[in-house]
Amino acid sequence: MADPRFHPRQKPIRLGDVVAKLGDELANPADADFSVTDVAALDIATGQDISFYHDAKYRPLLATTQAGAIFIRREDMGLAPAGCRLVIAKHSYKSFAQLAKMLYPPPDLVPGRAASAVIDATAKIGAGCRIEAGAVIEAGAEIGANCHIGANSVVGRNCVMGENCHIGANVTLSHAILGDRVRLLPGARIGQPGFGFLRDGAAFYPLMQLGRVLIGADVEIGANSTIDRGASGDTVIGEGSMLDNLCQIGHNVVLGRGCILSGQVGISGSTVVGDYVMMGGQAGLADHLTIGSQAKIAAKSGVMRDVVAGDTVAGIPAQPIREHFRQTAWLKKMSIKGER
Amino acid sequence: MADPRFHPRQKPIRLGDVVAKLGDELANPADADFSVTDVAALDIATGQDISFYHDAKYRPLLATTQAGAIFIRREDMGLAPAGCRLVIAKHSYKSFAQLAKMLYPPPDLVPGRAASAVIDATAKIGAGCRIEAGAVIEAGAEIGANCHIGANSVVGRNCVMGENCHIGANVTLSHAILGDRVRLLPGARIGQPGFGFLRDGAAFYPLMQLGRVLIGADVEIGANSTIDRGASGDTVIGEGSMLDNLCQIGHNVVLGRGCILSGQVGISGSTVVGDYVMMGGQAGLADHLTIGSQAKIAAKSGVMRDVVAGDTVAGIPAQPIREHFRQTAWLKKMSIKGER
Amino acid sequence: MADPRFHPRQKPIRLGDVVAKLGDELANPADADFSVTDVAALDIATGQDISFYHDAKYRPLLATTQAGAIFIRREDMGLAPAGCRLVIAKHSYKSFAQLAKMLYPPPDLVPGRAASAVIDATAKIGAGCRIEAGAVIEAGAEIGANCHIGANSVVGRNCVMGENCHIGANVTLSHAILGDRVRLLPGARIGQPGFGFLRDGAAFYPLMQLGRVLIGADVEIGANSTIDRGASGDTVIGEGSMLDNLCQIGHNVVLGRGCILSGQVGISGSTVVGDYVMMGGQAGLADHLTIGSQAKIAAKSGVMRDVVAGDTVAGIPAQPIREHFRQTAWLKKMSIKGER
């Protein structure tokens, strides 16, 4: 059970109401009056909790779970112990997650503007927004309805934000246009000038950085991640992409839709990434590359060449993962032989 | 000598008072009236300074040092030049460090609340706290005695903090419970939602993140480091652990006591780390691993499997360090042969 | 063309005025009255734009460009299509960049102090400075003329700043002395205590960090980068060095002049780096190393030994880049043979 100081729980819900809301089905209609108090994993659930089963590796837990009810797929029903209340769900984990959100709904956004927020008179703030203490909204910014701007964050001049965005505390935003439902976690830095210099003899001169950052709908940017604006043209983060904490996105990078970047990933300037690309933690990509859609880049990889759509790469320099594994395995084997 | 603008120095101290306070001993009691002005390393110390000797690699410096006095272990006394004032200390470096703190004490915390700090009426602030300008303390937060909350930092709703904590400037804290004497350096982000998504066809839905961050006593978190709260259950940082700057700790990571994480280390979700584990800079750990106590993880390693207590690992993927060195040495040797 | 909301453009400029200002020369003096509206790359330039040519790899674009005029070196003039307006420039890219700055000048700094800025009465603020909302300037700080202090940034007690510095939003600065024209991008953390502990049995005690950070003129520090102050003595960033986002610089590091550090580079304590050293993204350097001037460190390298001036190193551990390439190529070749 979650700490009620941070995650207040709603009242228990009738199982009948649960299935009605989620479009699921009770294995035994007589279970409709069972009252679900909380959500919990199979191994820690009590008789008042509902759990879920979706993966064969948890099958041993099904035999011993104390859960009061279980979300389960129709084809897995036979695996559950007799007498267990079952909710038949097409996507049992999703149903569980949706119920978790019903029991622990994110706090309602109470509209308002903190007295200490500094909002320029020319900024347009949509209906239902909440602006926390110390936030700064500069001239000409346009913020859509129902946005939440965190304490001590700064929304720069003329930035545009869609509806239902959540900007965490201590965030900086400039030269940026955001779609709906964008979430920027605390300390994210969006829109600062990129890293570009002109060398003239021994000295470097910073180049003008005349672009923007465009962030699609439903994007999440992790805490303390940084996204530079384009040098000319834009840096783009496609709809539904998720970036973990401490990621670095260089100027003019174009990231497709639905990409997943784990923590501390870095992408150098002007690299273009397709849709649904996944990158493991601490992966790094050189500049001016093209990464095809649905490619997978292993954690810690150093990508120095283009990656074909659908490929999986690993290593420094990154190469197709089978090639990488072949080399590491061969080296291990031969170096042992070599010592004998 | 330190810049007095940043590190004001106390008046000189009698050597007799030094040994009395530290529980050390003068080799020659007649030195008690010697006045110590400053602390300095052997090679730069002047006749008014005290230095220390604790490691054979600095032995050449002993012969030439101009130091007015030296902290030294009893067994090393014979190494010092004749006529040098010696303070016999069990742990010479520690005595030196303690004297440095006496000469350059951290500034006293002057209690008070800046006029521009925004402190919710329901927050409980302990005696002796200092809240700097622009800091935001949200509803229900409980801050122990003698804490220092830096300028423009944000302490979220219902967070709990022990006594004598130091929160640097521009820090964000939410969903967190801190022990005594915790230090969060500037820009640290604690308690934001972790990186967890449910994939449903092409779309990703963020999962509820219903846990907390628990930080033990005497922990230090570096500048711009990020610690996500648990998804269900808690992310835990054990007592006395030290994290350098720009580290990333995923949701539900459990870090033991006395761990040392160098800069830019990343630990993925749900990995459990024992006590007194050391990690070199830029090391990365995959998710759901178990790292035994007193393990050592070399800088830049990519740890993809469990590590046994006391083991030292290196490489990507990380393996026992002797194995790693054998492979890199063999590769070097054979590739040279191969070219001939 | 840049988005005028973020990058307002000046009125068109006569080509004759352009060459007069830049000290360049028209191939055909009759072009002096041509009016330049915008700057653009060869492939997207229209008839109102000026472009530039400086590198043989763009030669195909010269044949098809629609650019109204082109900056070009005298020796390349013959490559341009007949009838194209040419501006003969010693350094064609630099001239282009300078004109871009004329057409899109950085906004004038309008002096002033936001009402919500908290400026200690003992701080000295030079003429022409602009202090944004929520910024905090602590006691004794000295800020030179024409500096810009971003919203919600914190300039610590007794810090010193030269003229024409730009401090982005949400920056933290303490124990630091900055030269002229230093730029700190949003979220940079300068001057916090370094990572140094004394181990005493099972416990660690933080050591006093009695130094400063010295930042030379014309330095740029990227967003969310961190630079720790010296433990005793100073951490130094040499004149004209450029650090990208999310870099970590340990205590007592000395970085020379004109160094270029790409994103997520980490340098451990007390390492000394010469002048004009270049480091690729995510490179890491161990502590107490010496890196010679004009060395190059490849992206993702793990440098564990000194690097000689002018050398290029790569790999983990880093070695001369030819050696590194020889080993990776040999491993690849042999592992394929080994499988057959």
mmCIF file with all atom_site columns, C-alpha atoms in Angstrom, chain A residues 1-7 38-39 41 44 58 91 93-95 97-98 100-101 104-106 114 116 130 132-134 151-152 168-171 183 185-189 218 220 223-225 240-246 258-264 276 278 281-282 294 298-301 315-316 324-325 328 330-339, chain B residues 116 118 134-136 138 142 151-154 156-160 170-172 174-177 187-189 192-212 223-230 232 246-249 264-268 282-285 300-304 316-317 319 323 326-328 330-331 333:
data_model
loop_
_atom_site.group_PDB
_atom_site.id
_atom_site.type_symbol
_atom_site.label_atom_id
_atom_site.label_alt_id
_atom_site.label_comp_id
_atom_site.label_asym_id
_atom_site.label_entity_id
_atom_site.label_seq_id
_atom_site.pdbx_PDB_ins_code
_atom_site.Cartn_x
_atom_site.Cartn_y
_atom_site.Cartn_z
_atom_site.occupancy
_atom_site.B_iso_or_equiv
_atom_site.pdbx_formal_charge
_atom_site.auth_seq_id
_atom_site.auth_comp_id
_atom_site.auth_asym_id
_atom_site.auth_atom_id
_atom_site.pdbx_PDB_model_num
ATOM 1   C CA . MET A 1 1   ? 0.000  0.000   0.000   1.00 0.00 ? 1   MET A CA 1
ATOM 2   C CA . ALA A 1 2   ? 1.257  3.417   -0.950  1.00 0.00 ? 2   ALA A CA 1
ATOM 3   C CA . ASP A 1 3   ? 2.120  6.040   1.672   1.00 0.00 ? 3   ASP A CA 1
ATOM 4   C CA . PRO A 1 4   ? -1.098 8.069   1.975   1.00 0.00 ? 4   PRO A CA 1
ATOM 5   C CA . ARG A 1 5   ? 0.905  11.238  2.615   1.00 0.00 ? 5   ARG A CA 1
ATOM 6   C CA . PHE A 1 6   ? 2.086  11.144  -0.971  1.00 0.00 ? 6   PHE A CA 1
ATOM 7   C CA . HIS A 1 7   ? -0.459 8.967   -2.719  1.00 0.00 ? 7   HIS A CA 1
ATOM 8   C CA . ASP A 1 38  ? -5.871 -1.844  -3.265  1.00 0.00 ? 38  ASP A CA 1
ATOM 9   C CA . VAL A 1 39  ? -3.635 -3.049  -6.096  1.00 0.00 ? 39  VAL A CA 1
ATOM 10  C CA . ALA A 1 41  ? 1.812  -7.658  -7.088  1.00 0.00 ? 41  ALA A CA 1
ATOM 11  C CA . ILE A 1 44  ? 2.576  -9.278  -1.701  1.00 0.00 ? 44  ILE A CA 1
ATOM 12  C CA . TYR A 1 58  ? 5.362  -15.330 -12.564 1.00 0.00 ? 58  TYR A CA 1
ATOM 13  C CA . HIS A 1 91  ? -4.584 -6.909  -21.529 1.00 0.00 ? 91  HIS A CA 1
ATOM 14  C CA . TYR A 1 93  ? -1.465 -5.559  -16.983 1.00 0.00 ? 93  TYR A CA 1
ATOM 15  C CA . LYS A 1 94  ? -3.155 -2.593  -18.614 1.00 0.00 ? 94  LYS A CA 1
ATOM 16  C CA . SER A 1 95  ? -6.373 -3.237  -16.697 1.00 0.00 ? 95  SER A CA 1
ATOM 17  C CA . ALA A 1 97  ? -2.614 -0.158  -14.318 1.00 0.00 ? 97  ALA A CA 1
ATOM 18  C CA . GLN A 1 98  ? -5.916 1.525   -15.099 1.00 0.00 ? 98  GLN A CA 1
ATOM 19  C CA . ALA A 1 100 ? -4.292 1.645   -10.009 1.00 0.00 ? 100 ALA A CA 1
ATOM 20  C CA . LYS A 1 101 ? -4.984 5.042   -11.531 1.00 0.00 ? 101 LYS A CA 1
ATOM 21  C CA . TYR A 1 104 ? -4.700 6.547   -6.758  1.00 0.00 ? 104 TYR A CA 1
ATOM 22  C CA . PRO A 1 105 ? -5.791 9.279   -9.134  1.00 0.00 ? 105 PRO A CA 1
ATOM 23  C CA . PRO A 1 106 ? -3.223 11.993  -9.792  1.00 0.00 ? 106 PRO A CA 1
ATOM 24  C CA . ALA A 1 114 ? 0.739  31.846  -6.842  1.00 0.00 ? 114 ALA A CA 1
ATOM 25  C CA . SER A 1 116 ? 4.968  35.079  -6.143  1.00 0.00 ? 116 SER A CA 1
ATOM 26  C CA . ARG A 1 130 ? -2.046 26.409  -12.166 1.00 0.00 ? 130 ARG A CA 1
ATOM 27  C CA . GLU A 1 132 ? 3.207  27.607  -8.790  1.00 0.00 ? 132 GLU A CA 1
ATOM 28  C CA . ALA A 1 133 ? 5.256  29.896  -6.573  1.00 0.00 ? 133 ALA A CA 1
ATOM 29  C CA . GLY A 1 134 ? 8.215  31.643  -8.115  1.00 0.00 ? 134 GLY A CA 1
ATOM 30  C CA . ALA A 1 151 ? 7.582  26.220  -8.762  1.00 0.00 ? 151 ALA A CA 1
ATOM 31  C CA . ASN A 1 152 ? 10.578 28.323  -9.814  1.00 0.00 ? 152 ASN A CA 1
ATOM 32  C CA . GLY A 1 168 ? 7.877  20.258  -13.143 1.00 0.00 ? 168 GLY A CA 1
ATOM 33  C CA . ALA A 1 169 ? 9.711  22.498  -10.698 1.00 0.00 ? 169 ALA A CA 1
ATOM 34  C CA . ASN A 1 170 ? 12.942 24.321  -11.618 1.00 0.00 ? 170 ASN A CA 1
ATOM 35  C CA . VAL A 1 171 ? 12.517 23.713  -15.361 1.00 0.00 ? 171 VAL A CA 1
ATOM 36  C CA . ARG A 1 183 ? 5.503  16.421  -19.323 1.00 0.00 ? 183 ARG A CA 1
ATOM 37  C CA . LEU A 1 185 ? 10.275 16.619  -15.230 1.00 0.00 ? 185 LEU A CA 1
ATOM 38  C CA . PRO A 1 186 ? 12.144 18.820  -12.732 1.00 0.00 ? 186 PRO A CA 1
ATOM 39  C CA . GLY A 1 187 ? 15.293 20.506  -13.954 1.00 0.00 ? 187 GLY A CA 1
ATOM 40  C CA . ALA A 1 188 ? 14.776 19.780  -17.662 1.00 0.00 ? 188 ALA A CA 1
ATOM 41  C CA . ARG A 1 189 ? 16.448 22.397  -19.896 1.00 0.00 ? 189 ARG A CA 1
ATOM 42  C CA . ASP A 1 218 ? 2.407  13.127  -25.064 1.00 0.00 ? 218 ASP A CA 1
ATOM 43  C CA . GLU A 1 220 ? 7.926  13.034  -21.463 1.00 0.00 ? 220 GLU A CA 1
ATOM 44  C CA . ALA A 1 223 ? 14.693 15.227  -14.872 1.00 0.00 ? 223 ALA A CA 1
ATOM 45  C CA . ASN A 1 224 ? 17.755 17.337  -15.696 1.00 0.00 ? 224 ASN A CA 1
ATOM 46  C CA . SER A 1 225 ? 17.696 16.299  -19.357 1.00 0.00 ? 225 SER A CA 1
ATOM 47  C CA . GLY A 1 240 ? 4.785  10.073  -27.630 1.00 0.00 ? 240 GLY A CA 1
ATOM 48  C CA . SER A 1 241 ? 8.552  9.770   -27.229 1.00 0.00 ? 241 SER A CA 1
ATOM 49  C CA . MET A 1 242 ? 9.857  9.216   -23.708 1.00 0.00 ? 242 MET A CA 1
ATOM 50  C CA . LEU A 1 243 ? 13.237 10.437  -22.504 1.00 0.00 ? 243 LEU A CA 1
ATOM 51  C CA . ASP A 1 244 ? 14.582 9.365   -19.144 1.00 0.00 ? 244 ASP A CA 1
ATOM 52  C CA . ASN A 1 245 ? 16.669 11.548  -16.831 1.00 0.00 ? 245 ASN A CA 1
ATOM 53  C CA . LEU A 1 246 ? 19.953 13.239  -17.761 1.00 0.00 ? 246 LEU A CA 1
ATOM 54  C CA . GLY A 1 258 ? 7.289  6.705   -29.751 1.00 0.00 ? 258 GLY A CA 1
ATOM 55  C CA . CYS A 1 259 ? 11.030 6.519   -29.106 1.00 0.00 ? 259 CYS A CA 1
ATOM 56  C CA . ILE A 1 260 ? 12.246 5.353   -25.695 1.00 0.00 ? 260 ILE A CA 1
ATOM 57  C CA . LEU A 1 261 ? 15.562 6.771   -24.439 1.00 0.00 ? 261 LEU A CA 1
ATOM 58  C CA . SER A 1 262 ? 16.870 5.423   -21.140 1.00 0.00 ? 262 SER A CA 1
ATOM 59  C CA . GLY A 1 263 ? 18.887 7.473   -18.688 1.00 0.00 ? 263 GLY A CA 1
ATOM 60  C CA . GLN A 1 264 ? 22.006 9.407   -19.685 1.00 0.00 ? 264 GLN A CA 1
ATOM 61  C CA . TYR A 1 276 ? 9.806  3.620   -32.095 1.00 0.00 ? 276 TYR A CA 1
ATOM 62  C CA . MET A 1 278 ? 14.751 2.215   -28.292 1.00 0.00 ? 278 MET A CA 1
ATOM 63  C CA . GLY A 1 281 ? 21.115 3.719   -20.802 1.00 0.00 ? 281 GLY A CA 1
ATOM 64  C CA . GLN A 1 282 ? 24.281 5.733   -21.485 1.00 0.00 ? 282 GLN A CA 1
ATOM 65  C CA . GLN A 1 294 ? 12.292 0.444   -34.741 1.00 0.00 ? 294 GLN A CA 1
ATOM 66  C CA . ALA A 1 298 ? 21.961 -1.387  -26.588 1.00 0.00 ? 298 ALA A CA 1
ATOM 67  C CA . ALA A 1 299 ? 22.949 0.328   -23.360 1.00 0.00 ? 299 ALA A CA 1
ATOM 68  C CA . LYS A 1 300 ? 26.455 1.852   -23.388 1.00 0.00 ? 300 LYS A CA 1
ATOM 69  C CA . SER A 1 301 ? 26.748 1.643   -27.188 1.00 0.00 ? 301 SER A CA 1
ATOM 70  C CA . GLY A 1 315 ? 29.292 -2.029  -28.639 1.00 0.00 ? 315 GLY A CA 1
ATOM 71  C CA . ILE A 1 316 ? 31.775 0.780   -29.172 1.00 0.00 ? 316 ILE A CA 1
ATOM 72  C CA . HIS A 1 324 ? 29.222 -7.771  -31.286 1.00 0.00 ? 324 HIS A CA 1
ATOM 73  C CA . PHE A 1 325 ? 28.415 -10.871 -29.244 1.00 0.00 ? 325 PHE A CA 1
ATOM 74  C CA . THR A 1 328 ? 33.203 -10.642 -27.285 1.00 0.00 ? 328 THR A CA 1
ATOM 75  C CA . TRP A 1 330 ? 35.505 -15.238 -29.291 1.00 0.00 ? 330 TRP A CA 1
ATOM 76  C CA . LEU A 1 331 ? 37.850 -12.910 -27.436 1.00 0.00 ? 331 LEU A CA 1
ATOM 77  C CA . LYS A 1 332 ? 36.915 -14.479 -24.137 1.00 0.00 ? 332 LYS A CA 1
ATOM 78  C CA . LYS A 1 333 ? 37.422 -18.019 -25.433 1.00 0.00 ? 333 LYS A CA 1
ATOM 79  C CA . MET A 1 334 ? 40.685 -17.351 -27.250 1.00 0.00 ? 334 MET A CA 1
ATOM 80  C CA . SER A 1 335 ? 42.281 -15.346 -24.464 1.00 0.00 ? 335 SER A CA 1
ATOM 81  C CA . ILE A 1 336 ? 41.724 -18.277 -22.087 1.00 0.00 ? 336 ILE A CA 1
ATOM 82  C CA . LYS A 1 337 ? 43.269 -20.680 -24.617 1.00 0.00 ? 337 LYS A CA 1
ATOM 83  C CA . GLY A 1 338 ? 46.103 -18.265 -25.181 1.00 0.00 ? 338 GLY A CA 1
ATOM 84  C CA . GLU A 1 339 ? 47.058 -18.393 -21.518 1.00 0.00 ? 339 GLU A CA 1
ATOM 85  C CA . SER B 1 116 ? 10.588 35.885  -0.516  1.00 0.00 ? 116 SER B CA 1
ATOM 86  C CA . VAL B 1 118 ? 7.035  30.737  0.205   1.00 0.00 ? 118 VAL B CA 1
ATOM 87  C CA . GLY B 1 134 ? 12.731 32.083  -3.208  1.00 0.00 ? 134 GLY B CA 1
ATOM 88  C CA . ALA B 1 135 ? 12.618 28.661  -1.557  1.00 0.00 ? 135 ALA B CA 1
ATOM 89  C CA . VAL B 1 136 ? 9.209  26.986  -1.667  1.00 0.00 ? 136 VAL B CA 1
ATOM 90  C CA . GLU B 1 138 ? 4.746  23.023  0.205   1.00 0.00 ? 138 GLU B CA 1
ATOM 91  C CA . GLU B 1 142 ? 8.087  18.567  8.003   1.00 0.00 ? 142 GLU B CA 1
ATOM 92  C CA . ALA B 1 151 ? 17.619 29.638  -2.524  1.00 0.00 ? 151 ALA B CA 1
ATOM 93  C CA . ASN B 1 152 ? 14.953 28.767  -5.113  1.00 0.00 ? 152 ASN B CA 1
ATOM 94  C CA . SER B 1 153 ? 14.714 25.145  -3.966  1.00 0.00 ? 153 SER B CA 1
ATOM 95  C CA . VAL B 1 154 ? 11.377 23.373  -3.760  1.00 0.00 ? 154 VAL B CA 1
ATOM 96  C CA . GLY B 1 156 ? 7.279  19.153  -2.057  1.00 0.00 ? 156 GLY B CA 1
ATOM 97  C CA . ARG B 1 157 ? 4.067  18.369  -0.275  1.00 0.00 ? 157 ARG B CA 1
ATOM 98  C CA . ASN B 1 158 ? 4.416  16.218  2.855   1.00 0.00 ? 158 ASN B CA 1
ATOM 99  C CA . CYS B 1 159 ? 8.152  15.621  2.481   1.00 0.00 ? 159 CYS B CA 1
ATOM 100 C CA . VAL B 1 160 ? 9.928  14.826  5.733   1.00 0.00 ? 160 VAL B CA 1
ATOM 101 C CA . ASN B 1 170 ? 17.772 25.117  -6.994  1.00 0.00 ? 170 ASN B CA 1
ATOM 102 C CA . VAL B 1 171 ? 17.061 21.622  -5.627  1.00 0.00 ? 171 VAL B CA 1
ATOM 103 C CA . THR B 1 172 ? 13.741 19.823  -6.170  1.00 0.00 ? 172 THR B CA 1
ATOM 104 C CA . SER B 1 174 ? 9.147  15.475  -3.649  1.00 0.00 ? 174 SER B CA 1
ATOM 105 C CA . HIS B 1 175 ? 7.714  12.198  -2.299  1.00 0.00 ? 175 HIS B CA 1
ATOM 106 C CA . ALA B 1 176 ? 10.771 11.846  -0.061  1.00 0.00 ? 176 ALA B CA 1
ATOM 107 C CA . ILE B 1 177 ? 11.733 11.127  3.517   1.00 0.00 ? 177 ILE B CA 1
ATOM 108 C CA . GLY B 1 187 ? 20.233 21.056  -8.734  1.00 0.00 ? 187 GLY B CA 1
ATOM 109 C CA . ALA B 1 188 ? 19.647 17.571  -7.290  1.00 0.00 ? 188 ALA B CA 1
ATOM 110 C CA . ARG B 1 189 ? 16.239 16.144  -8.271  1.00 0.00 ? 189 ARG B CA 1
ATOM 111 C CA . GLN B 1 192 ? 10.115 12.622  -9.545  1.00 0.00 ? 192 GLN B CA 1
ATOM 112 C CA . PRO B 1 193 ? 8.208  9.771   -11.230 1.00 0.00 ? 193 PRO B CA 1
ATOM 113 C CA . GLY B 1 194 ? 10.368 6.950   -12.583 1.00 0.00 ? 194 GLY B CA 1
ATOM 114 C CA . PHE B 1 195 ? 10.643 5.785   -16.159 1.00 0.00 ? 195 PHE B CA 1
ATOM 115 C CA . GLY B 1 196 ? 7.940  3.175   -16.566 1.00 0.00 ? 196 GLY B CA 1
ATOM 116 C CA . PHE B 1 197 ? 5.522  2.717   -19.399 1.00 0.00 ? 197 PHE B CA 1
ATOM 117 C CA . LEU B 1 198 ? 2.925  0.290   -20.498 1.00 0.00 ? 198 LEU B CA 1
ATOM 118 C CA . ARG B 1 199 ? 3.069  -0.459  -24.185 1.00 0.00 ? 199 ARG B CA 1
ATOM 119 C CA . ASP B 1 200 ? -0.298 -0.883  -25.832 1.00 0.00 ? 200 ASP B CA 1
ATOM 120 C CA . GLY B 1 201 ? 0.183  -1.376  -29.556 1.00 0.00 ? 201 GLY B CA 1
ATOM 121 C CA . ALA B 1 202 ? 2.133  1.606   -30.807 1.00 0.00 ? 202 ALA B CA 1
ATOM 122 C CA . ALA B 1 203 ? 1.424  3.826   -27.822 1.00 0.00 ? 203 ALA B CA 1
ATOM 123 C CA . PHE B 1 204 ? 3.045  4.058   -24.428 1.00 0.00 ? 204 PHE B CA 1
ATOM 124 C CA . TYR B 1 205 ? 1.163  4.975   -21.277 1.00 0.00 ? 205 TYR B CA 1
ATOM 125 C CA . PRO B 1 206 ? 3.041  6.207   -18.247 1.00 0.00 ? 206 PRO B CA 1
ATOM 126 C CA . LEU B 1 207 ? 2.514  3.893   -15.271 1.00 0.00 ? 207 LEU B CA 1
ATOM 127 C CA . MET B 1 208 ? 1.567  5.264   -11.865 1.00 0.00 ? 208 MET B CA 1
ATOM 128 C CA . GLN B 1 209 ? 4.614  5.775   -9.695  1.00 0.00 ? 209 GLN B CA 1
ATOM 129 C CA . LEU B 1 210 ? 3.196  5.185   -6.219  1.00 0.00 ? 210 LEU B CA 1
ATOM 130 C CA . GLY B 1 211 ? 6.353  4.913   -4.124  1.00 0.00 ? 211 GLY B CA 1
ATOM 131 C CA . ARG B 1 212 ? 8.733  7.218   -2.308  1.00 0.00 ? 212 ARG B CA 1
ATOM 132 C CA . ALA B 1 223 ? 24.876 18.414  -8.005  1.00 0.00 ? 223 ALA B CA 1
ATOM 133 C CA . ASN B 1 224 ? 22.280 17.740  -10.718 1.00 0.00 ? 224 ASN B CA 1
ATOM 134 C CA . SER B 1 225 ? 21.952 14.079  -9.725  1.00 0.00 ? 225 SER B CA 1
ATOM 135 C CA . THR B 1 226 ? 18.522 12.514  -10.101 1.00 0.00 ? 226 THR B CA 1
ATOM 136 C CA . ILE B 1 227 ? 16.776 9.930   -7.913  1.00 0.00 ? 227 ILE B CA 1
ATOM 137 C CA . ASP B 1 228 ? 13.373 8.703   -9.041  1.00 0.00 ? 228 ASP B CA 1
ATOM 138 C CA . ARG B 1 229 ? 10.766 7.572   -6.549  1.00 0.00 ? 229 ARG B CA 1
ATOM 139 C CA . GLY B 1 230 ? 9.636  3.973   -6.442  1.00 0.00 ? 230 GLY B CA 1
ATOM 140 C CA . SER B 1 232 ? 5.431  0.677   -5.920  1.00 0.00 ? 232 SER B CA 1
ATOM 141 C CA . LEU B 1 246 ? 25.115 13.851  -12.382 1.00 0.00 ? 246 LEU B CA 1
ATOM 142 C CA . CYS B 1 247 ? 24.296 10.357  -11.111 1.00 0.00 ? 247 CYS B CA 1
ATOM 143 C CA . GLN B 1 248 ? 21.015 8.740   -12.095 1.00 0.00 ? 248 GLN B CA 1
ATOM 144 C CA . ILE B 1 249 ? 19.181 6.352   -9.771  1.00 0.00 ? 249 ILE B CA 1
ATOM 145 C CA . GLN B 1 264 ? 27.775 10.228  -13.933 1.00 0.00 ? 264 GLN B CA 1
ATOM 146 C CA . VAL B 1 265 ? 27.042 6.731   -12.630 1.00 0.00 ? 265 VAL B CA 1
ATOM 147 C CA . GLY B 1 266 ? 23.662 5.340   -13.643 1.00 0.00 ? 266 GLY B CA 1
ATOM 148 C CA . ILE B 1 267 ? 21.702 2.563   -11.911 1.00 0.00 ? 267 ILE B CA 1
ATOM 149 C CA . SER B 1 268 ? 18.610 1.205   -13.646 1.00 0.00 ? 268 SER B CA 1
ATOM 150 C CA . GLN B 1 282 ? 30.300 6.726   -15.730 1.00 0.00 ? 282 GLN B CA 1
ATOM 151 C CA . ALA B 1 283 ? 29.644 3.131   -14.689 1.00 0.00 ? 283 ALA B CA 1
ATOM 152 C CA . GLY B 1 284 ? 26.195 1.885   -15.650 1.00 0.00 ? 284 GLY B CA 1
ATOM 153 C CA . LEU B 1 285 ? 24.142 -0.918  -14.114 1.00 0.00 ? 285 LEU B CA 1
ATOM 154 C CA . LYS B 1 300 ? 32.990 3.071   -17.419 1.00 0.00 ? 300 LYS B CA 1
ATOM 155 C CA . SER B 1 301 ? 31.820 -0.489  -16.729 1.00 0.00 ? 301 SER B CA 1
ATOM 156 C CA . GLY B 1 302 ? 28.507 -1.736  -18.071 1.00 0.00 ? 302 GLY B CA 1
ATOM 157 C CA . VAL B 1 303 ? 27.161 -4.193  -15.514 1.00 0.00 ? 303 VAL B CA 1
ATOM 158 C CA . MET B 1 304 ? 24.631 -6.591  -16.988 1.00 0.00 ? 304 MET B CA 1
ATOM 159 C CA . ILE B 1 316 ? 31.351 -3.762  -21.075 1.00 0.00 ? 316 ILE B CA 1
ATOM 160 C CA . PRO B 1 317 ? 29.825 -6.176  -20.332 1.00 0.00 ? 317 PRO B CA 1
ATOM 161 C CA . GLN B 1 319 ? 33.309 -9.236  -15.803 1.00 0.00 ? 319 GLN B CA 1
ATOM 162 C CA . GLU B 1 323 ? 39.354 -11.671 -16.729 1.00 0.00 ? 323 GLU B CA 1
ATOM 163 C CA . ARG B 1 326 ? 43.521 -10.736 -19.471 1.00 0.00 ? 326 ARG B CA 1
ATOM 164 C CA . GLN B 1 327 ? 41.335 -10.159 -22.508 1.00 0.00 ? 327 GLN B CA 1
ATOM 165 C CA . THR B 1 328 ? 42.467 -6.622  -23.198 1.00 0.00 ? 328 THR B CA 1
ATOM 166 C CA . TRP B 1 330 ? 45.778 -10.659 -25.007 1.00 0.00 ? 330 TRP B CA 1
ATOM 167 C CA . LEU B 1 331 ? 43.999 -8.665  -27.700 1.00 0.00 ? 331 LEU B CA 1
ATOM 168 C CA . LYS B 1 333 ? 49.507 -8.641  -27.891 1.00 0.00 ? 333 LYS B CA 1
#
